[in-house]
mmCIF file of C-alpha atoms and ligand atoms in Angstrom:
data_model
loop_
_atom_site.group_PDB
_atom_site.id
_atom_site.type_symbol
_atom_site.label_atom_id
_atom_site.label_comp_id
_atom_site.label_asym_id
_atom_site.label_seq_id
_atom_site.Cartn_x
_atom_site.Cartn_y
_atom_site.Cartn_z
ATOM 1 C CA MET A 229 42.725 -1.099 68.511
ATOM 2 C CA GLY A 230 44.286 2.062 69.939
ATOM 3 C CA THR A 231 46.591 2.200 72.863
ATOM 4 C CA GLY A 232 46.092 2.521 76.576
ATOM 5 C CA MET A 233 42.973 2.206 78.592
ATOM 6 C CA LEU A 234 39.494 2.434 77.089
ATOM 7 C CA GLU A 235 37.451 5.298 78.506
ATOM 8 C CA LEU A 236 33.841 4.187 79.134
ATOM 9 C CA THR A 237 31.198 6.719 80.168
ATOM 10 C CA SER A 238 27.428 6.964 80.674
ATOM 11 C CA GLU A 239 27.352 8.048 77.014
ATOM 12 C CA SER A 240 28.803 4.779 75.779
ATOM 13 C CA LEU A 241 26.500 2.568 77.904
ATOM 14 C CA VAL A 242 24.106 0.460 75.777
ATOM 15 C CA GLY A 243 22.938 -2.212 78.185
ATOM 16 C CA LYS A 244 23.185 -3.430 81.744
ATOM 17 C CA GLY A 245 22.342 -6.773 83.289
ATOM 18 C CA LEU A 246 22.642 -7.902 86.879
ATOM 19 C CA HIS A 247 26.391 -8.402 86.606
ATOM 20 C CA ARG A 248 27.784 -6.474 83.679
ATOM 21 C CA GLU A 249 27.724 -3.124 81.958
ATOM 22 C CA VAL A 250 27.788 -3.192 78.165
ATOM 23 C CA HIS A 251 29.352 -0.238 76.332
ATOM 24 C CA VAL A 252 29.914 0.630 72.687
ATOM 25 C CA HIS A 253 33.618 0.151 72.023
ATOM 26 C CA PRO A 254 35.116 3.674 71.946
ATOM 27 C CA ASN A 255 37.282 2.843 68.895
ATOM 28 C CA ASP A 256 34.896 0.580 66.964
ATOM 29 C CA SER A 257 31.122 1.066 66.992
ATOM 30 C CA SER A 258 30.578 -2.457 65.620
ATOM 31 C CA LYS A 259 31.873 -3.903 68.888
ATOM 32 C CA CYS A 260 30.900 -3.732 72.546
ATOM 33 C CA VAL A 261 32.906 -3.968 75.766
ATOM 34 C CA LYS A 262 31.427 -5.899 78.697
ATOM 35 C CA VAL A 263 32.689 -5.084 82.178
ATOM 36 C CA VAL A 264 31.768 -7.030 85.302
ATOM 37 C CA VAL A 265 30.341 -4.667 87.904
ATOM 38 C CA LEU A 266 28.958 -7.209 90.383
ATOM 39 C CA ARG A 267 30.250 -10.721 91.125
ATOM 40 C CA GLY A 268 30.458 -12.091 87.605
ATOM 41 C CA GLU A 269 34.057 -13.262 87.444
ATOM 42 C CA GLU A 270 33.169 -16.954 87.535
ATOM 43 C CA GLU A 271 30.623 -16.591 84.722
ATOM 44 C CA THR A 272 33.156 -14.619 82.683
ATOM 45 C CA ARG A 273 35.786 -17.316 83.159
ATOM 46 C CA ARG A 274 33.336 -20.019 82.068
ATOM 47 C CA GLU A 275 32.104 -17.949 79.125
ATOM 48 C CA GLN A 276 35.646 -17.300 77.868
ATOM 49 C CA ALA A 277 36.677 -20.931 78.310
ATOM 50 C CA TYR A 278 33.719 -22.036 76.225
ATOM 51 C CA TYR A 279 34.376 -19.313 73.632
ATOM 52 C CA HIS A 280 37.954 -20.577 73.261
ATOM 53 C CA PHE A 281 36.590 -24.072 72.785
ATOM 54 C CA LEU A 282 34.216 -22.845 70.040
ATOM 55 C CA GLN A 283 37.011 -20.843 68.387
ATOM 56 C CA ARG A 284 39.176 -23.980 68.244
ATOM 57 C CA LYS A 285 36.236 -25.871 66.752
ATOM 58 C CA ASN A 286 36.032 -23.125 64.134
ATOM 59 C CA ILE A 287 32.245 -22.725 64.261
ATOM 60 C CA GLU A 288 30.233 -20.335 62.089
ATOM 61 C CA TRP A 289 29.322 -17.281 64.207
ATOM 62 C CA VAL A 290 25.701 -17.200 63.168
ATOM 63 C CA SER A 291 24.019 -17.471 66.556
ATOM 64 C CA LEU A 292 26.646 -15.964 68.858
ATOM 65 C CA PRO A 293 28.530 -12.658 68.716
ATOM 66 C CA ARG A 294 32.235 -13.133 68.090
ATOM 67 C CA PHE A 295 34.638 -12.644 71.004
ATOM 68 C CA TYR A 296 37.770 -10.529 70.362
ATOM 69 C CA GLY A 297 39.643 -10.766 73.656
ATOM 70 C CA ASN A 298 40.026 -8.527 76.682
ATOM 71 C CA GLU A 299 40.992 -4.860 77.041
ATOM 72 C CA GLU A 300 41.555 -2.676 80.071
ATOM 73 C CA THR A 301 38.976 0.046 80.737
ATOM 74 C CA ASN A 302 38.625 2.808 83.306
ATOM 75 C CA ILE A 303 35.971 0.737 85.123
ATOM 76 C CA GLY A 304 37.815 -2.601 85.074
ATOM 77 C CA PRO A 305 38.789 -5.403 82.668
ATOM 78 C CA GLY A 306 36.516 -5.503 79.627
ATOM 79 C CA ALA A 307 35.633 -8.325 77.217
ATOM 80 C CA VAL A 308 35.148 -7.291 73.583
ATOM 81 C CA PHE A 309 32.357 -8.827 71.446
ATOM 82 C CA ASP A 310 30.411 -7.939 68.309
ATOM 83 C CA LEU A 311 27.720 -5.403 69.128
ATOM 84 C CA ILE A 312 24.576 -6.637 67.393
ATOM 85 C CA ARG A 313 22.768 -3.897 65.476
ATOM 86 C CA ASP A 314 19.608 -3.778 63.347
ATOM 87 C CA ASP A 315 19.947 -2.735 59.711
ATOM 88 C CA ASP A 316 18.959 0.838 60.669
ATOM 89 C CA GLY A 317 22.041 1.017 62.919
ATOM 90 C CA GLN A 318 20.165 0.803 66.242
ATOM 91 C CA VAL A 319 21.522 -1.636 68.822
ATOM 92 C CA SER A 320 19.298 -4.725 68.595
ATOM 93 C CA LYS A 321 16.794 -5.226 71.405
ATOM 94 C CA THR A 322 16.258 -8.342 73.462
ATOM 95 C CA LEU A 323 13.629 -11.006 72.829
ATOM 96 C CA GLU A 324 12.265 -10.044 76.261
ATOM 97 C CA PHE A 325 11.712 -6.482 75.046
ATOM 98 C CA TYR A 326 9.695 -7.688 72.026
ATOM 99 C CA LEU A 327 7.606 -10.120 74.074
ATOM 100 C CA ASP A 328 6.995 -7.476 76.783
ATOM 101 C CA ASN A 329 5.742 -5.114 74.082
ATOM 102 C CA LEU A 330 4.006 -7.697 71.923
ATOM 103 C CA GLU A 331 1.036 -5.396 71.273
ATOM 104 C CA SER A 332 3.258 -3.052 69.287
ATOM 105 C CA TYR A 333 5.100 -5.801 67.394
ATOM 106 C CA GLN A 334 2.353 -8.266 66.358
ATOM 107 C CA ALA A 335 3.554 -8.140 62.751
ATOM 108 C CA LEU A 336 7.051 -9.272 63.752
ATOM 109 C CA ILE A 337 5.934 -12.371 65.628
ATOM 110 C CA PRO A 338 5.985 -14.895 62.748
ATOM 111 C CA SER A 339 9.463 -13.712 61.826
ATOM 112 C CA ILE A 340 10.701 -13.926 65.431
ATOM 113 C CA ALA A 341 9.289 -17.455 65.719
ATOM 114 C CA GLU A 342 11.078 -18.390 62.504
ATOM 115 C CA SER A 343 14.388 -16.980 63.778
ATOM 116 C CA LEU A 344 14.025 -18.933 67.031
ATOM 117 C CA ARG A 345 13.481 -22.169 65.098
ATOM 118 C CA PHE A 346 16.537 -21.330 63.024
ATOM 119 C CA LEU A 347 18.537 -20.651 66.203
ATOM 120 C CA LYS A 348 17.625 -24.028 67.693
ATOM 121 C CA ALA A 349 18.545 -25.816 64.461
ATOM 122 C CA ASP A 350 21.891 -24.002 64.342
ATOM 123 C CA LEU A 351 22.717 -24.844 67.978
ATOM 124 C CA ILE A 352 22.021 -28.501 67.231
ATOM 125 C CA SER A 353 23.856 -28.639 63.917
ATOM 126 C CA GLN A 354 26.991 -26.983 65.349
ATOM 127 C CA ASN A 355 26.583 -28.636 68.780
ATOM 128 C CA ILE A 356 26.710 -25.329 70.669
ATOM 129 C CA ILE A 357 25.783 -25.868 74.322
ATOM 130 C CA THR A 358 24.276 -23.015 76.321
ATOM 131 C CA MET A 359 23.491 -22.546 79.974
ATOM 132 C CA THR A 360 19.878 -21.619 80.801
ATOM 133 C CA LEU A 361 18.283 -19.843 77.820
ATOM 134 C CA LYS A 362 16.497 -16.657 78.815
ATOM 135 C CA PRO A 363 14.689 -14.060 76.675
ATOM 136 C CA LYS A 364 16.728 -11.244 78.258
ATOM 137 C CA ASN A 365 19.904 -12.937 77.006
ATOM 138 C CA MET A 366 18.829 -13.185 73.364
ATOM 139 C CA VAL A 367 18.659 -10.294 70.920
ATOM 140 C CA ILE A 368 16.467 -10.005 67.856
ATOM 141 C CA GLN A 369 18.398 -8.433 65.013
ATOM 142 C CA ARG A 370 16.005 -6.767 62.586
ATOM 143 C CA LEU A 371 17.111 -6.908 58.960
ATOM 144 C CA SER A 372 15.140 -5.600 55.985
ATOM 145 C CA GLN A 373 13.414 -8.855 55.059
ATOM 146 C CA GLN A 374 13.772 -10.949 58.194
ATOM 147 C CA THR A 375 14.908 -11.131 61.801
ATOM 148 C CA HIS A 376 17.770 -13.063 63.284
ATOM 149 C CA CYS A 377 18.144 -14.260 66.874
ATOM 150 C CA LEU A 378 21.504 -14.374 68.696
ATOM 151 C CA ILE A 379 22.397 -15.474 72.215
ATOM 152 C CA ILE A 380 24.406 -12.704 73.885
ATOM 153 C CA ASP A 381 24.875 -14.073 77.393
ATOM 154 C CA ASN A 382 25.023 -17.307 79.408
ATOM 155 C CA ILE A 383 26.944 -19.207 76.796
ATOM 156 C CA GLY A 384 28.988 -22.223 77.747
ATOM 157 C CA ASN A 385 28.969 -25.615 79.234
ATOM 158 C CA SER A 386 29.541 -25.662 82.990
ATOM 159 C CA ASP A 387 32.017 -28.453 82.269
ATOM 160 C CA VAL A 388 34.024 -27.997 79.063
ATOM 161 C CA LEU A 389 35.033 -31.646 79.295
ATOM 162 C CA ALA A 390 31.378 -32.668 79.415
ATOM 163 C CA ILE A 391 30.520 -35.497 77.058
ATOM 164 C CA SER A 392 27.803 -33.315 75.454
ATOM 165 C CA SER A 393 30.488 -30.969 74.071
ATOM 166 C CA TYR A 394 32.215 -33.797 72.221
ATOM 167 C CA ILE A 395 29.495 -36.236 71.235
ATOM 168 C CA PRO A 396 26.824 -34.523 69.123
ATOM 169 C CA TYR A 397 24.209 -37.121 70.049
ATOM 170 C CA PHE A 398 24.514 -36.127 73.724
ATOM 171 C CA GLY A 399 24.840 -32.465 72.783
ATOM 172 C CA ARG A 400 21.571 -32.644 70.923
ATOM 173 C CA LEU A 401 19.784 -34.180 73.904
ATOM 174 C CA LYS A 402 21.148 -31.414 76.127
ATOM 175 C CA ILE A 403 20.162 -28.638 73.695
ATOM 176 C CA GLU A 404 16.654 -30.101 73.380
ATOM 177 C CA ARG A 405 16.318 -30.184 77.190
ATOM 178 C CA LYS A 406 17.470 -26.549 77.403
ATOM 179 C CA TRP A 407 15.003 -25.637 74.660
ATOM 180 C CA ASP A 408 12.064 -27.296 76.438
ATOM 181 C CA LYS A 409 12.982 -25.384 79.612
ATOM 182 C CA PHE A 410 13.189 -22.168 77.603
ATOM 183 C CA LYS A 411 9.665 -22.736 76.259
ATOM 184 C CA ALA A 412 8.390 -23.454 79.777
ATOM 185 C CA LEU A 413 10.008 -20.212 80.967
ATOM 186 C CA LEU A 414 8.299 -18.273 78.153
ATOM 187 C CA VAL A 415 4.955 -19.770 79.173
ATOM 188 C CA ARG A 416 5.506 -18.723 82.803
ATOM 189 C CA GLN A 417 6.769 -15.260 81.949
ATOM 190 C CA PHE A 418 4.347 -14.301 79.170
ATOM 191 C CA SER A 419 1.270 -16.555 79.212
ATOM 192 C CA HIS A 420 -0.922 -13.649 80.358
ATOM 193 C CA LYS A 421 -0.538 -12.426 76.783
ATOM 194 C CA LEU A 422 -3.118 -13.956 74.474
ATOM 195 C CA ALA A 423 -0.965 -14.172 71.354
ATOM 196 C CA ILE A 424 1.929 -15.905 73.070
ATOM 197 C CA ASN A 425 0.679 -19.468 73.481
ATOM 198 C CA ASP A 426 0.296 -20.077 69.783
ATOM 199 C CA PHE A 427 3.763 -18.566 69.264
ATOM 200 C CA ILE A 428 5.420 -20.823 71.859
ATOM 201 C CA GLU A 429 3.668 -23.943 70.606
ATOM 202 C CA HIS A 430 5.437 -23.636 67.267
ATOM 203 C CA LEU A 431 8.987 -23.306 68.624
HETATM 204 N N1 LIG B 511 26.540 -8.329 71.864
HETATM 205 C C1 LIG B 511 25.491 -7.547 72.179
HETATM 206 N N2 LIG B 511 24.818 -6.872 71.213
HETATM 207 C C2 LIG B 511 23.746 -6.091 71.531
HETATM 208 N N3 LIG B 511 23.295 -5.899 72.793
HETATM 209 C C3 LIG B 511 23.931 -6.550 73.799
HETATM 210 C C4 LIG B 511 25.044 -7.403 73.549
HETATM 211 N N4 LIG B 511 25.468 -7.910 74.729
HETATM 212 C C5 LIG B 511 24.658 -7.402 75.661
HETATM 213 N N5 LIG B 511 23.716 -6.576 75.130
HETATM 214 C C6 LIG B 511 22.685 -5.839 75.883
HETATM 215 O O1 LIG B 511 23.154 -5.581 77.204
HETATM 216 C C7 LIG B 511 22.343 -6.248 78.173
HETATM 217 C C8 LIG B 511 23.222 -6.805 79.295
HETATM 218 O O2 LIG B 511 24.204 -7.693 78.768
HETATM 219 P P1 LIG B 511 24.495 -9.116 79.429
HETATM 220 O O3 LIG B 511 23.270 -9.940 79.369
HETATM 221 O O4 LIG B 511 25.706 -9.658 78.798
HETATM 222 O O5 LIG B 511 24.799 -8.677 80.943
HETATM 223 P P2 LIG B 511 24.731 -9.549 82.285
HETATM 224 O O6 LIG B 511 24.907 -8.604 83.428
HETATM 225 O O7 LIG B 511 25.692 -10.681 82.157
HETATM 226 O O8 LIG B 511 23.260 -10.102 82.281
HETATM 227 P P3 LIG B 511 22.544 -11.018 83.413
HETATM 228 O O9 LIG B 511 21.639 -10.080 84.149
HETATM 229 O O10 LIG B 511 21.741 -11.954 82.536
HETATM 230 O O11 LIG B 511 23.586 -11.680 84.219
HETATM 231 C C9 LIG B 511 21.610 -7.313 77.386
HETATM 232 O O12 LIG B 511 20.386 -7.656 77.999
HETATM 233 C C10 LIG B 511 21.431 -6.657 76.035
HETATM 234 O O13 LIG B 511 20.314 -5.766 76.063
HETATM 235 MG MG1 LIG B 512 22.260 -11.076 80.638
#
């Protein structure tokens, strides 16, 4: 992966949340580097602890980008993950983006709903516990015949030793609670849009 410090610039920036900047990895365009820019150290620690737990469990990385470790950058320590791209090479956009612009993406809605149902089933079958699920922390990867939804932020169990991480029955209950809250959040955030209620009802 090259030597020395990674040089991140405004050119390499692909996304920014409240706490982190996300850049294309300068040596590998299939990966991104996330750097905390505002009070996110605790979240990063929790995220990496949970990622290590999932790596030890040897899960299939269907619903989460893989984590490749940390590298130094010119703007601070960076965490390297898969950068999710559509099949045309564009960086995938968030679920929030598609729901904000629903008018332009009506035709995609059944496929997005299907990928969300698939995501929920995968979280349950692999017992992957998330923190609060938010549409700005999920990306919709557009492939030629379908879409695929991945969670790109707020992964992890606030307590890695929590019983839900080890006993799938309790994990499932927790995931279902998170999912119900996610649906309630979608209703609050997007219910002014006519097409959305039918969409949410089928998740
Ligand atoms: N692996 C990825 N693949 C594609 N895009 C990504 C990826 N990770 C992040 N992004 C983009 O960058 C944005 C910010 O990333 P992220 O959510 O990790 O930052 P954050 O500061 O932790 O967010 P928050 O505001 O939720 O705390 C995302 O909303 C998304 O648009
Ligand atoms: Mg985020």
